[in-house]
Coordinates of C-alpha atoms in Angstrom, one line a residue:
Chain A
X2 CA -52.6 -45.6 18.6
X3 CA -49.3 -43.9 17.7
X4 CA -48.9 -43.1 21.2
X5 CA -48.9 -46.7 22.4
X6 CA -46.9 -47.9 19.5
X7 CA -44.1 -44.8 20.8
X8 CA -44.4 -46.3 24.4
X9 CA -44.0 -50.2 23.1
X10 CA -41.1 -49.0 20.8
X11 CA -38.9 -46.2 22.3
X12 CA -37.5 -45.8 25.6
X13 CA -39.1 -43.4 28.1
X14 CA -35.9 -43.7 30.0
X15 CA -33.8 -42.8 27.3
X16 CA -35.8 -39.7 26.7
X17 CA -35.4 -38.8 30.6
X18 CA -32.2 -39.0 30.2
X19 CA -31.4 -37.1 27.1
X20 CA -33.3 -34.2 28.3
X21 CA -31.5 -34.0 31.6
X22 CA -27.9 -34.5 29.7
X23 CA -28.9 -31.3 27.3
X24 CA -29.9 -29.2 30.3
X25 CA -26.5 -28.8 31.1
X26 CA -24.2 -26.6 29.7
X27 CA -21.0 -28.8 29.2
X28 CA -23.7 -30.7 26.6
X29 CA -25.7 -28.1 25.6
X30 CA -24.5 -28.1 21.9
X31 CA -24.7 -31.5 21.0
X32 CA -27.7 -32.9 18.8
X33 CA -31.0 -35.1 19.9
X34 CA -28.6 -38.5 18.8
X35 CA -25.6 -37.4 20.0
X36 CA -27.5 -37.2 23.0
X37 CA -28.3 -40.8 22.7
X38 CA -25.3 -41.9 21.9
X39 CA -23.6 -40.0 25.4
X40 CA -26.3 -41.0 27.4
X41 CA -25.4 -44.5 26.3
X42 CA -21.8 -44.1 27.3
X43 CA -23.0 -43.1 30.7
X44 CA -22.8 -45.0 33.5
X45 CA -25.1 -44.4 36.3
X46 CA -25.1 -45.1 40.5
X47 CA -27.0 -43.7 43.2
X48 CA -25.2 -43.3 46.8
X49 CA -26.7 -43.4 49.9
X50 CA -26.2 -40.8 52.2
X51 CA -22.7 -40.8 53.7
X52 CA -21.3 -42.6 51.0
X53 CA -17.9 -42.0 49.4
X54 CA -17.4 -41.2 46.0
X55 CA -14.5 -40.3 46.4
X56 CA -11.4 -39.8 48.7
X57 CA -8.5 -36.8 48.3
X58 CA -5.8 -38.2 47.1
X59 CA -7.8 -40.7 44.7
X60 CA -6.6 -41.4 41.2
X61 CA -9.2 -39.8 39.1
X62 CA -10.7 -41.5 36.5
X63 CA -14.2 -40.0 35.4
X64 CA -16.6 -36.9 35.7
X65 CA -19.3 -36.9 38.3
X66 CA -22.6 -35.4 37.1
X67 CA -25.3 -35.2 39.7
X68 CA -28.3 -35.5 38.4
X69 CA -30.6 -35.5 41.9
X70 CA -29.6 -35.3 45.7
X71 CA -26.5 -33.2 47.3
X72 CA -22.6 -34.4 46.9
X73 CA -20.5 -32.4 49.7
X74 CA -16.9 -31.5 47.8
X75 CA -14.2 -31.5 51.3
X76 CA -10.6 -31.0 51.3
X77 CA -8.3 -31.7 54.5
X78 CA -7.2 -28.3 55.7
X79 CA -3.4 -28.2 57.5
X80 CA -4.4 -30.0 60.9
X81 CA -6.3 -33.0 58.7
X82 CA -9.5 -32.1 59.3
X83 CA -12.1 -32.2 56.5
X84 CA -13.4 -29.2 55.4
X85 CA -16.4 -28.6 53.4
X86 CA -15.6 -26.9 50.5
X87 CA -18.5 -26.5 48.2
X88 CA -22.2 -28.2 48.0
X89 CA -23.0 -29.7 44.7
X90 CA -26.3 -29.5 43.6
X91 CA -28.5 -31.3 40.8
X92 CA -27.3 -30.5 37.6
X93 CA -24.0 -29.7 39.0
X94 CA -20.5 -32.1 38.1
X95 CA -17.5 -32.6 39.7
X96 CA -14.3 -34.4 39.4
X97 CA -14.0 -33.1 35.8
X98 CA -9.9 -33.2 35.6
X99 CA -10.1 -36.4 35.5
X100 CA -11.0 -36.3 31.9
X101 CA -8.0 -34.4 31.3
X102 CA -5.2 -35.9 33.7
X103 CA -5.3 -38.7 35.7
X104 CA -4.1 -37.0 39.0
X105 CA -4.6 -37.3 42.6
X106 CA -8.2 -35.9 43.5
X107 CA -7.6 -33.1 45.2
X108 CA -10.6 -33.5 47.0
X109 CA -13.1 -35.5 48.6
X110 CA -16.5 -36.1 47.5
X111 CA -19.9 -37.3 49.8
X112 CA -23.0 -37.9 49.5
X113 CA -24.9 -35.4 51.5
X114 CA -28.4 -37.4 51.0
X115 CA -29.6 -40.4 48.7
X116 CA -28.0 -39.1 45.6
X117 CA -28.2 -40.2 41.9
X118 CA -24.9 -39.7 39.4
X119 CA -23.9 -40.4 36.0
X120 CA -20.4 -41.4 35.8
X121 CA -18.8 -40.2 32.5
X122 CA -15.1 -42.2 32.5
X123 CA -12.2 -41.6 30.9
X124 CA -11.8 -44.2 28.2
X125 CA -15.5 -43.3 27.2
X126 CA -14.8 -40.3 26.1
X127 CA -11.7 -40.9 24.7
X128 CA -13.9 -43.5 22.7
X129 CA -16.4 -40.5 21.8
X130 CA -13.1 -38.6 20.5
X131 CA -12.6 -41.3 18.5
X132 CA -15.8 -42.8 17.0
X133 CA -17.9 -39.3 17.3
X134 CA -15.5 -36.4 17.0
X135 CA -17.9 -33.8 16.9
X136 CA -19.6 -34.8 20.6
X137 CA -16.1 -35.6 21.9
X138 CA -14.9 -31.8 20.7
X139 CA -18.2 -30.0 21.9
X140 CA -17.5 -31.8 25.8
X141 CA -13.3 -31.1 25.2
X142 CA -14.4 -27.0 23.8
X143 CA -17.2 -26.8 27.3
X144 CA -14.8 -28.5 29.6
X145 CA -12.0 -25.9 28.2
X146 CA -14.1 -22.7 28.9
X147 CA -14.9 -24.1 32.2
X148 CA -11.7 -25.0 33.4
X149 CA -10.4 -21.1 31.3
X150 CA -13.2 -19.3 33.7
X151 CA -12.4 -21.2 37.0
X152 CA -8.5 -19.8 36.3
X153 CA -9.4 -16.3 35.5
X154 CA -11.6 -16.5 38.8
X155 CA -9.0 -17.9 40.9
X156 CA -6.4 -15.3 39.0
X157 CA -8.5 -12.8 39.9
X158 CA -8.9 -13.8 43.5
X159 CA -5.2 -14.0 44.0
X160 CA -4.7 -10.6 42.5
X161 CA -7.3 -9.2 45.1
X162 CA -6.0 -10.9 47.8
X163 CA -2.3 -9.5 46.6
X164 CA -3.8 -6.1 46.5
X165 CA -5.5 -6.0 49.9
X166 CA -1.9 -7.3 51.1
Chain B
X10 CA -9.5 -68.6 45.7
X11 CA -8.7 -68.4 42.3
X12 CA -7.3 -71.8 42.6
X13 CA -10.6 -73.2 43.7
X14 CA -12.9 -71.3 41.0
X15 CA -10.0 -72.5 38.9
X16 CA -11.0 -75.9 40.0
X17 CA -14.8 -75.6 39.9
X18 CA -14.3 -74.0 36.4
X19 CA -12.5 -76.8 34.8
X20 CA -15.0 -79.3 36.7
X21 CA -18.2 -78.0 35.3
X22 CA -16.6 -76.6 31.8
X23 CA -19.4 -78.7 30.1
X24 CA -22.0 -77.0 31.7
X25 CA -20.5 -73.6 30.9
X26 CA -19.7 -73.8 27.3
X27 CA -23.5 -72.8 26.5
X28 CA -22.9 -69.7 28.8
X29 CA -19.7 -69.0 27.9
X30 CA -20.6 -69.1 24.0
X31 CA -23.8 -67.0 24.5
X32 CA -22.2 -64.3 26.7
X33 CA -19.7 -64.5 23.6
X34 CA -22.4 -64.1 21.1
X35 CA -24.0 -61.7 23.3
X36 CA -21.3 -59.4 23.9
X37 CA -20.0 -59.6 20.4
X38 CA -23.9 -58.4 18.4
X39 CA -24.3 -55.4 21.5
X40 CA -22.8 -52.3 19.0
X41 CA -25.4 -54.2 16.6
X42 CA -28.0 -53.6 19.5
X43 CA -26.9 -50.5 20.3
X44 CA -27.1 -48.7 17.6
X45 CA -30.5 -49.0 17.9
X46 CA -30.6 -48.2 21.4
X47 CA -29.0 -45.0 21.0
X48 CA -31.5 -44.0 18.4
X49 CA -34.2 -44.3 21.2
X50 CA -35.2 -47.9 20.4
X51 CA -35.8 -50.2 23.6
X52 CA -33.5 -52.6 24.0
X53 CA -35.9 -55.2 24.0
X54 CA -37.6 -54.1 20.6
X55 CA -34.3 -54.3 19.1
X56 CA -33.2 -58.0 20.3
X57 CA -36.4 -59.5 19.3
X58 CA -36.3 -57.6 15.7
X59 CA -32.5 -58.5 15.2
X60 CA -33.6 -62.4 16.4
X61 CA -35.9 -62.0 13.5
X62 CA -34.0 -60.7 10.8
X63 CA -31.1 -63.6 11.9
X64 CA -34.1 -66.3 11.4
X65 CA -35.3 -65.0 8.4
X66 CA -31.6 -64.9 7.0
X67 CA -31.0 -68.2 8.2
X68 CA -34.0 -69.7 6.3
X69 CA -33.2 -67.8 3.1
X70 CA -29.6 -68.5 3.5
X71 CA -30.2 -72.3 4.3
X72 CA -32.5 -72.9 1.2
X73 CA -29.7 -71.9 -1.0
X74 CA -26.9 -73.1 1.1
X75 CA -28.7 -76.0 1.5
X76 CA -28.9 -76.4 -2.4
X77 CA -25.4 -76.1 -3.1
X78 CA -24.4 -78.4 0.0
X79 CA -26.2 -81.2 -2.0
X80 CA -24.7 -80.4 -5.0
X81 CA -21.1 -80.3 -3.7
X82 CA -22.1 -83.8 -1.9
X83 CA -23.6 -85.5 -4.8
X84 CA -20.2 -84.8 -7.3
X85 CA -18.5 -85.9 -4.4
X86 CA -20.4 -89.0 -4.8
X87 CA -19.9 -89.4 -8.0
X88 CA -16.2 -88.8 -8.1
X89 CA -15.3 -90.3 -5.4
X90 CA -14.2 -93.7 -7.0
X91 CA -12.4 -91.2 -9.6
X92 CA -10.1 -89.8 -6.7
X93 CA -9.6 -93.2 -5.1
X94 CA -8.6 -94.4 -8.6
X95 CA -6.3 -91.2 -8.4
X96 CA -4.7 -92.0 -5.0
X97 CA -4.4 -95.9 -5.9
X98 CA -2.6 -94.7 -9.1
X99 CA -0.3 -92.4 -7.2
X100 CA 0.4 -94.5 -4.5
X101 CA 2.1 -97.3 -7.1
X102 CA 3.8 -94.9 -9.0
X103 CA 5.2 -93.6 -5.2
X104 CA 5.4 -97.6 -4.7
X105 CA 7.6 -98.2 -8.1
X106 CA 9.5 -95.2 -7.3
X107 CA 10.5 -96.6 -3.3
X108 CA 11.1 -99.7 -3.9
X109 CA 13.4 -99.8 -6.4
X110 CA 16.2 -97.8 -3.4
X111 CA 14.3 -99.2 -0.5
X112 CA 12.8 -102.7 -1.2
X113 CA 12.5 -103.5 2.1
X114 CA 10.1 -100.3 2.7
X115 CA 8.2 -101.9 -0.4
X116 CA 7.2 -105.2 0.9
X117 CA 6.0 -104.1 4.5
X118 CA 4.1 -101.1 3.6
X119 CA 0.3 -101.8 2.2
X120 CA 0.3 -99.5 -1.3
X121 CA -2.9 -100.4 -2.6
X122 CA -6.1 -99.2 -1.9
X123 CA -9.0 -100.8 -3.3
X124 CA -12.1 -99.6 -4.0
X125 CA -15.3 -101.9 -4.6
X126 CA -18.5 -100.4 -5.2
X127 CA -20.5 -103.7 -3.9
X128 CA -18.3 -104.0 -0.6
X129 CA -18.7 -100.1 -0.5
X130 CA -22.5 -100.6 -0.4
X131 CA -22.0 -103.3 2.4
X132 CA -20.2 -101.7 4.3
X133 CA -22.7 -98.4 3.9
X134 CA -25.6 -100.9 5.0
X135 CA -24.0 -101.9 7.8
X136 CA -22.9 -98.2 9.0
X137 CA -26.9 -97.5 8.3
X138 CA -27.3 -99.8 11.5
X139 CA -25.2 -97.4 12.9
X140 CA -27.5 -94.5 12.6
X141 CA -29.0 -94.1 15.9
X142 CA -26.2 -94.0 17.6
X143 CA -24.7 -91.0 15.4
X144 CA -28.3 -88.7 16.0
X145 CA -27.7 -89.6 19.6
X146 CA -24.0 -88.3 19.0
X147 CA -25.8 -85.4 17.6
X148 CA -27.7 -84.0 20.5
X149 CA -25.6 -82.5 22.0
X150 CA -24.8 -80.1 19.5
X151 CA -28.2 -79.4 18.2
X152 CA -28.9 -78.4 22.8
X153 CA -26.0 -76.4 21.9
X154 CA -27.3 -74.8 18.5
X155 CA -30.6 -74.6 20.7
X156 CA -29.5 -73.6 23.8
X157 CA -27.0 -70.7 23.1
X158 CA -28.9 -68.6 21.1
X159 CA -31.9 -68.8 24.2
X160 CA -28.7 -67.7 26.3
X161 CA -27.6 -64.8 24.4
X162 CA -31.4 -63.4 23.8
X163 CA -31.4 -63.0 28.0
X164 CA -27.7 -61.4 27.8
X165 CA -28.2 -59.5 25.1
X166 CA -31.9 -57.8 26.4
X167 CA -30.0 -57.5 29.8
X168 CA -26.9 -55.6 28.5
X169 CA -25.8 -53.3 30.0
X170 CA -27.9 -53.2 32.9
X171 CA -26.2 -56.4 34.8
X172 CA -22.9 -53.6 34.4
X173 CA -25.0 -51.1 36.1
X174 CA -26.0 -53.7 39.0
X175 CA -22.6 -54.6 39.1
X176 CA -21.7 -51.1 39.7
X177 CA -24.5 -50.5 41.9
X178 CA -23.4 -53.6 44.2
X179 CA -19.5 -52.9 44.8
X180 CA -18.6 -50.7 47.3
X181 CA -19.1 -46.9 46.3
X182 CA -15.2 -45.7 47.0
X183 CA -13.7 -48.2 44.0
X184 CA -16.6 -47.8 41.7
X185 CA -13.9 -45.6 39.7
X186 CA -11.4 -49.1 39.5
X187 CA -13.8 -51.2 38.6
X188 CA -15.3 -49.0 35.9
X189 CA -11.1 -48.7 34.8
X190 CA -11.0 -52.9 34.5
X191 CA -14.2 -52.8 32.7
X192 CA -12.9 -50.6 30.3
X193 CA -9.7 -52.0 30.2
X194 CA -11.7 -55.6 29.0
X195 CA -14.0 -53.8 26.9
X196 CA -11.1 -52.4 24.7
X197 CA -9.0 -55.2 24.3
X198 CA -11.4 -58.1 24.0
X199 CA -14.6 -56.6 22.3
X200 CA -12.4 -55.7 19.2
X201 CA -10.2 -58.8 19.0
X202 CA -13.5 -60.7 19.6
X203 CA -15.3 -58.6 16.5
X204 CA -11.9 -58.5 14.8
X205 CA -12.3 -62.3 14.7
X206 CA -15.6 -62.2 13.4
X207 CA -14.8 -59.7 10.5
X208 CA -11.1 -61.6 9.3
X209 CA -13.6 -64.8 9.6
X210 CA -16.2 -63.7 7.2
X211 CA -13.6 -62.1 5.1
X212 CA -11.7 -65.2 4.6
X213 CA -14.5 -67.6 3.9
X214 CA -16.2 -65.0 1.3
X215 CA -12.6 -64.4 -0.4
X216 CA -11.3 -68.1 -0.3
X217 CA -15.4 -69.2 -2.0
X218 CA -14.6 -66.9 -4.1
X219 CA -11.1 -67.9 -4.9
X220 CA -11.8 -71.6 -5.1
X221 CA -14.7 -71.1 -7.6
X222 CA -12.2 -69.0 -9.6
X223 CA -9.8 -72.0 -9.8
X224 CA -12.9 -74.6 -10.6
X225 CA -11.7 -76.0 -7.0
X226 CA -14.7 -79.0 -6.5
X227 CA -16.1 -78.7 -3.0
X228 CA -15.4 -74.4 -2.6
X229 CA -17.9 -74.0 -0.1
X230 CA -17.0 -76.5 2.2
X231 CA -13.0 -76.1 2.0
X232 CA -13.9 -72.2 2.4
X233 CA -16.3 -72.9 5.3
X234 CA -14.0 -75.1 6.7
X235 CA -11.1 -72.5 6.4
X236 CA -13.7 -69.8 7.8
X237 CA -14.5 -71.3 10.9
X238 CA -11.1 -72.5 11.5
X239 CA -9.9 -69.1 11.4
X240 CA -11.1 -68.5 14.9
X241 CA -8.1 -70.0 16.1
X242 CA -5.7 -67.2 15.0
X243 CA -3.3 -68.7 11.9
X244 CA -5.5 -71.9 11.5
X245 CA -7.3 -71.0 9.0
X246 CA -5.8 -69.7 5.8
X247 CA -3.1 -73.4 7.0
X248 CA -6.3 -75.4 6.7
X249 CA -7.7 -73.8 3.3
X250 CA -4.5 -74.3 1.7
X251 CA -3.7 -77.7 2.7
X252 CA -7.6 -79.3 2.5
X253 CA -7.8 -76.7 -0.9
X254 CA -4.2 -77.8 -1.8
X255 CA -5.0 -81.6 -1.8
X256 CA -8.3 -81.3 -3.5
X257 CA -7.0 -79.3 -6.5
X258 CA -3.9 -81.7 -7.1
X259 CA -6.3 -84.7 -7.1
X260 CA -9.2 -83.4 -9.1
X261 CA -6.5 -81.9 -11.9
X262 CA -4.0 -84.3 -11.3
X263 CA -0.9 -82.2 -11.0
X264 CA 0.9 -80.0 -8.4
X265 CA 0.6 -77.3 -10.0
X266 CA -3.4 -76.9 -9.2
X267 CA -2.6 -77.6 -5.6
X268 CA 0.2 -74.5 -5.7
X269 CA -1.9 -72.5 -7.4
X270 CA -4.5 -73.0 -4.2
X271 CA -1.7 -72.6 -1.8
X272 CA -0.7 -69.7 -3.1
X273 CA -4.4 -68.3 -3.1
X274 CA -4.6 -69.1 0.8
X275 CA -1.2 -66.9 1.1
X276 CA -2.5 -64.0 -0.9
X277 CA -5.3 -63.8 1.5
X278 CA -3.4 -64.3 4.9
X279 CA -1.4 -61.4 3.4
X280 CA -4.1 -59.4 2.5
X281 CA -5.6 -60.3 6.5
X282 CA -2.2 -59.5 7.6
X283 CA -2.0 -56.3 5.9
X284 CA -5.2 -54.6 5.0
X285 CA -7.5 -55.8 7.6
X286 CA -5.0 -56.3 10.8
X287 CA -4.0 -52.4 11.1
X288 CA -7.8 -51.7 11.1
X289 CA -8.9 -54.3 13.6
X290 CA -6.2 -54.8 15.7
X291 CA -5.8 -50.6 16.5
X292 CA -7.0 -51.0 19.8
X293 CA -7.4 -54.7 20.1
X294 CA -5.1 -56.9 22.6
X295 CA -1.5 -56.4 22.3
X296 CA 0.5 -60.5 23.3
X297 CA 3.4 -61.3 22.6
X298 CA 3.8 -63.9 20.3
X299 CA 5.3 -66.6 22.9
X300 CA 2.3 -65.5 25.1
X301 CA -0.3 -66.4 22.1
X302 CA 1.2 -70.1 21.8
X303 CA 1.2 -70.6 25.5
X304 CA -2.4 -69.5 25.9
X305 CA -3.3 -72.0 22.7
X306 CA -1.2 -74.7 24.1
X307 CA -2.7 -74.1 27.7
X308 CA -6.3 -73.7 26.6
X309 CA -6.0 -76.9 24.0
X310 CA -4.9 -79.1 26.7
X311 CA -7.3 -78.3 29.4
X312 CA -10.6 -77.9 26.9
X313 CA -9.9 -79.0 23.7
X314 CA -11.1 -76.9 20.9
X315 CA -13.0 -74.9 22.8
X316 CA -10.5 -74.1 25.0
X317 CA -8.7 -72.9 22.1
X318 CA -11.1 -70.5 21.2
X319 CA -11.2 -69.0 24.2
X320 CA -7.8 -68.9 25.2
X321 CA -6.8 -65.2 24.1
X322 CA -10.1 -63.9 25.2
X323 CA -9.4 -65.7 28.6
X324 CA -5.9 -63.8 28.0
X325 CA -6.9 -60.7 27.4
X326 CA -8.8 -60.7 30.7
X327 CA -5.9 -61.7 32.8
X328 CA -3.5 -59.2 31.5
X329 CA -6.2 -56.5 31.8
X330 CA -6.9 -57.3 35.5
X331 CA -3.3 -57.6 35.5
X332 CA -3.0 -54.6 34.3
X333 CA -5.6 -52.6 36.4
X334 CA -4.5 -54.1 39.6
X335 CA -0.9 -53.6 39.4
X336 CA -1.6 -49.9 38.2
X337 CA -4.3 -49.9 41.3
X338 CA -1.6 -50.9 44.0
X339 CA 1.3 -48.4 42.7
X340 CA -0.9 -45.6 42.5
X341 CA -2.2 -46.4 46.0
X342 CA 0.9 -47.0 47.2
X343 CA 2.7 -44.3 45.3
X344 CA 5.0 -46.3 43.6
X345 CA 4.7 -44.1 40.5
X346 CA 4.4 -40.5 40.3
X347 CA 1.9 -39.4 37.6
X348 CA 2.7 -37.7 34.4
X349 CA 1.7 -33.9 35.1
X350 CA 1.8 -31.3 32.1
X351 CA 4.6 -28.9 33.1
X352 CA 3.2 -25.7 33.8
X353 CA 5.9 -24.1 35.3
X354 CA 7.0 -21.2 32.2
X355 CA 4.2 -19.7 30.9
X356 CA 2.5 -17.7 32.8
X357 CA -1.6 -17.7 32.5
X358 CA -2.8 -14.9 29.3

């Protein structure tokens, strides 16, 4: 009985949802209704193979999370030609400075097969800094220790690459 | 093209009214619905519980509404003859006062108003006759009390979903833009549209209020009236004092009551203007004043009332695809070169 009245009542989708969002690690801190209330400022799209999401060069304007399929992250080397740069796997999300500046992409993003994505823009979270501080600052506090690790490896890198010179 | 759905728009404006006041009602109860949602409600649970609650208000609400509707319109009944006496007697003593500089102004005018209960009753008898053709007159507004809340139920279980598909459908490289005019909408006209709602309620609660404090006769209606006028921004707390104004000097006979009532409806512009503006209007629509009487002026003359009401919501969308597009072309065309954080001194620790 109760679990009829759950299905009539609640939203299996919802729940889908939310337990993908706190899988990842950008989200990992944030409550069962904070959840919610992300998921709800989601938008969602699925691509078809081949499919642009988005071109180098781009004003950015949200974060890509992939939630199934394969995006391909290329970047033109010097000749023009696209180069395939890194593989982005379920779970995985891209296009994140876009919630910080609204730059030039600085590459471009494909679908490698049918691929589903939630779109987190701009505006939305700027809304979530506003109406719920405490799930804007837990994405803001991820999103910093992301970006802080990516630049200690890339520091890193051009201090090997120095040395080996 | 936008000249032709221009065109088509204005032609079948009748037709759309229903739509355009249900996506209105729609979009304005969807934090309502969402707040819910979030929670891990279905939407559809949600609409049909809020639809409830709304219908079991409405019942409630029109029982004692109802009650103190026919109150207000029976002592209107019975001092009616009393305020025609009033306006006979002021109009002579205006009469005496004219004629005695302007006597030519004094015979051509028609001063007197007379009142005659028997050729009152007459004349009521023969508007009786009439009555058909009023409830016909009345149809059309009860399809429209009918008819829009039918709409929004479909809107409002839909939600967010006809986004989604609208997402879904356009092509996948400017899914970014359109999700930037979206936004851009969503700012500006969901909170001057719920902004609207909240300065609407507050002024019909505090003019009731108010009026009752002053003994005003007929506080309901005048603060109804004064409610629902103040969709169209400024109308209201203008229509309270004047319709407020003139019912106070007549029913205590001086101008003093009728100031005092004026200067009630100014107290609570100011209090609109000052407490609740800075609240609401944070993030709501930014026009210039000019731009605000044009869109009234524009929106009266091509739909009437209705066109008034929705001629800064129809604003709001134009500047905001405005807006995106223009920011759209110069960023594609690298008209403007976007603000970067200079990174240039510190180096990384």
């Amino acid at each position: 009985m109760l679990k009829v009245l759950t299905r009539v009542f609640f939203d299996p989708a919802l729940q889908k949802k939310k337990g993908f969002l706190r899988s990842l690690l950008l989200f990992k801190d944030l409550k069962d209704q904070e959840l919610g209330v992300l998921a709800h400022a989601l938008h969602s799209r699925t691509y078809h193979m081949g499919e642009t999401l988005f071109m180098e060069g781009d004003i950015g304007r949200a974060l890509f999370i992939l939630e199934s399929g394969k995006v391909d992250l290329s970047r033109r080397d010097g000749s023009g030609k696209e180069r395939r740069i890194y593989p982005v796997e379920p779970g995985g999300f891209f296009g994140e400075m876009a919630l910080l500046e609204q730059l030039p992409r600085t590459a471009s993003a494909i679908a490698a097969e049918r691929s589903h994505v939630y779109l987190l823009y701009r505006s939305k979270l700027d809304a979530l800094l506003h109406d719920h501080p405490r799930i804007g600052a837990s994405i803001m506090r991820h999103l910093a220790e992301l970006l802080s690790a990516r630049l200690r490896q890339s520091d890193a890198a051009v201090s090997g690459s120095l040395e080996r010179a | 093209m936008a000249a032709t759905l221009g065109a088509a728009f204005y032609a079948l404006y009748h037709v759309l009214i229903p739509f355009l006041l249900g996506c209105a009602i729609a979009y304005i109860a969807n934090p309502m619905v969402s707040y819910f949602e979030v929670r891990g409600l279905r939407r559809e649970v949600t609409v049909i519980g809020l639809y409830t609650a709304i219908i079991v208000a409405a019942v409630m609400l029109a029982g004692t509404g109802f009650d103190i509707a026919m109150a207000e319109l029976a002592e209107l009944q019975a001092d009616l003859p009393y305020y025609v006496e009033k306006l006979k007697g002021l109009r002579q003593a205006l009469h005496a006062r004219i004629s005695q500089p302007l006597p030519v102004l004094g015979r051509t005018v028609q001063w007197d108003v007379h009142w005659d209960a028997k050729l009152s009753a007459a004349s009521l008898l023969e508007r009786v006759q009439d009555l058909p053709s009023y409830l016909l007159g009345v149809v059309p507004i009860l399809s429209l009390l009918l008819l829009v809340p039918f709409i929004s139920f479909f809107l409002m279980v839909d939600g967010p979903r006809s986004i989604g598909r609208m997402i879904q459908s356009c092509p996948s490289r400017y899914v970014e833009q359109v999700l930037h005019l979206i936004s851009e909408i969503d700012t500006s006209l969901g909170n001057y549209l719920r902004g609207l709602i909240v300065i609407a309620a507050a002024i019909t609660v505090t003019s009731f209020i108010g009026l009752l404090a002053l003994g005003v006769d007929q506080a309901l209606a005048i603060a109804l009236l004064s409610g629902l006028s103040s969709f169209v921004p400024y109308l209201g707390a203008i229509v309270g004092a004047l319709v407020g104004g003139l019912m106070a000097a007549f029913q205590f006979g001086t101008a003093a009551a009728g100031l005092k009532v004026v200067a009630l409806f100014i107290g609570i512009r100011l209090a609109d203007e000052f407490l609740l503006q800075p609240y609401i209007a944070r993030h709501s629509v930014h026009l210039h004043p000019l731009v605000f009487l044009f869109t009234f002026m524009v929106g009266g003359e091509m739909f009437g009332f209705i066109g008034l009401l929705f001629a800064v919501p129809a604003a709001c969308v134009i500047k905001a695809l405005t807006g995106v597009l223009w920011a759209w072309y110069s960023s594609e065309a690298r008209l403007q070169v976007p603000d970067s954080f200079d990174a240039s001194v510190v180096p990384y620790t």
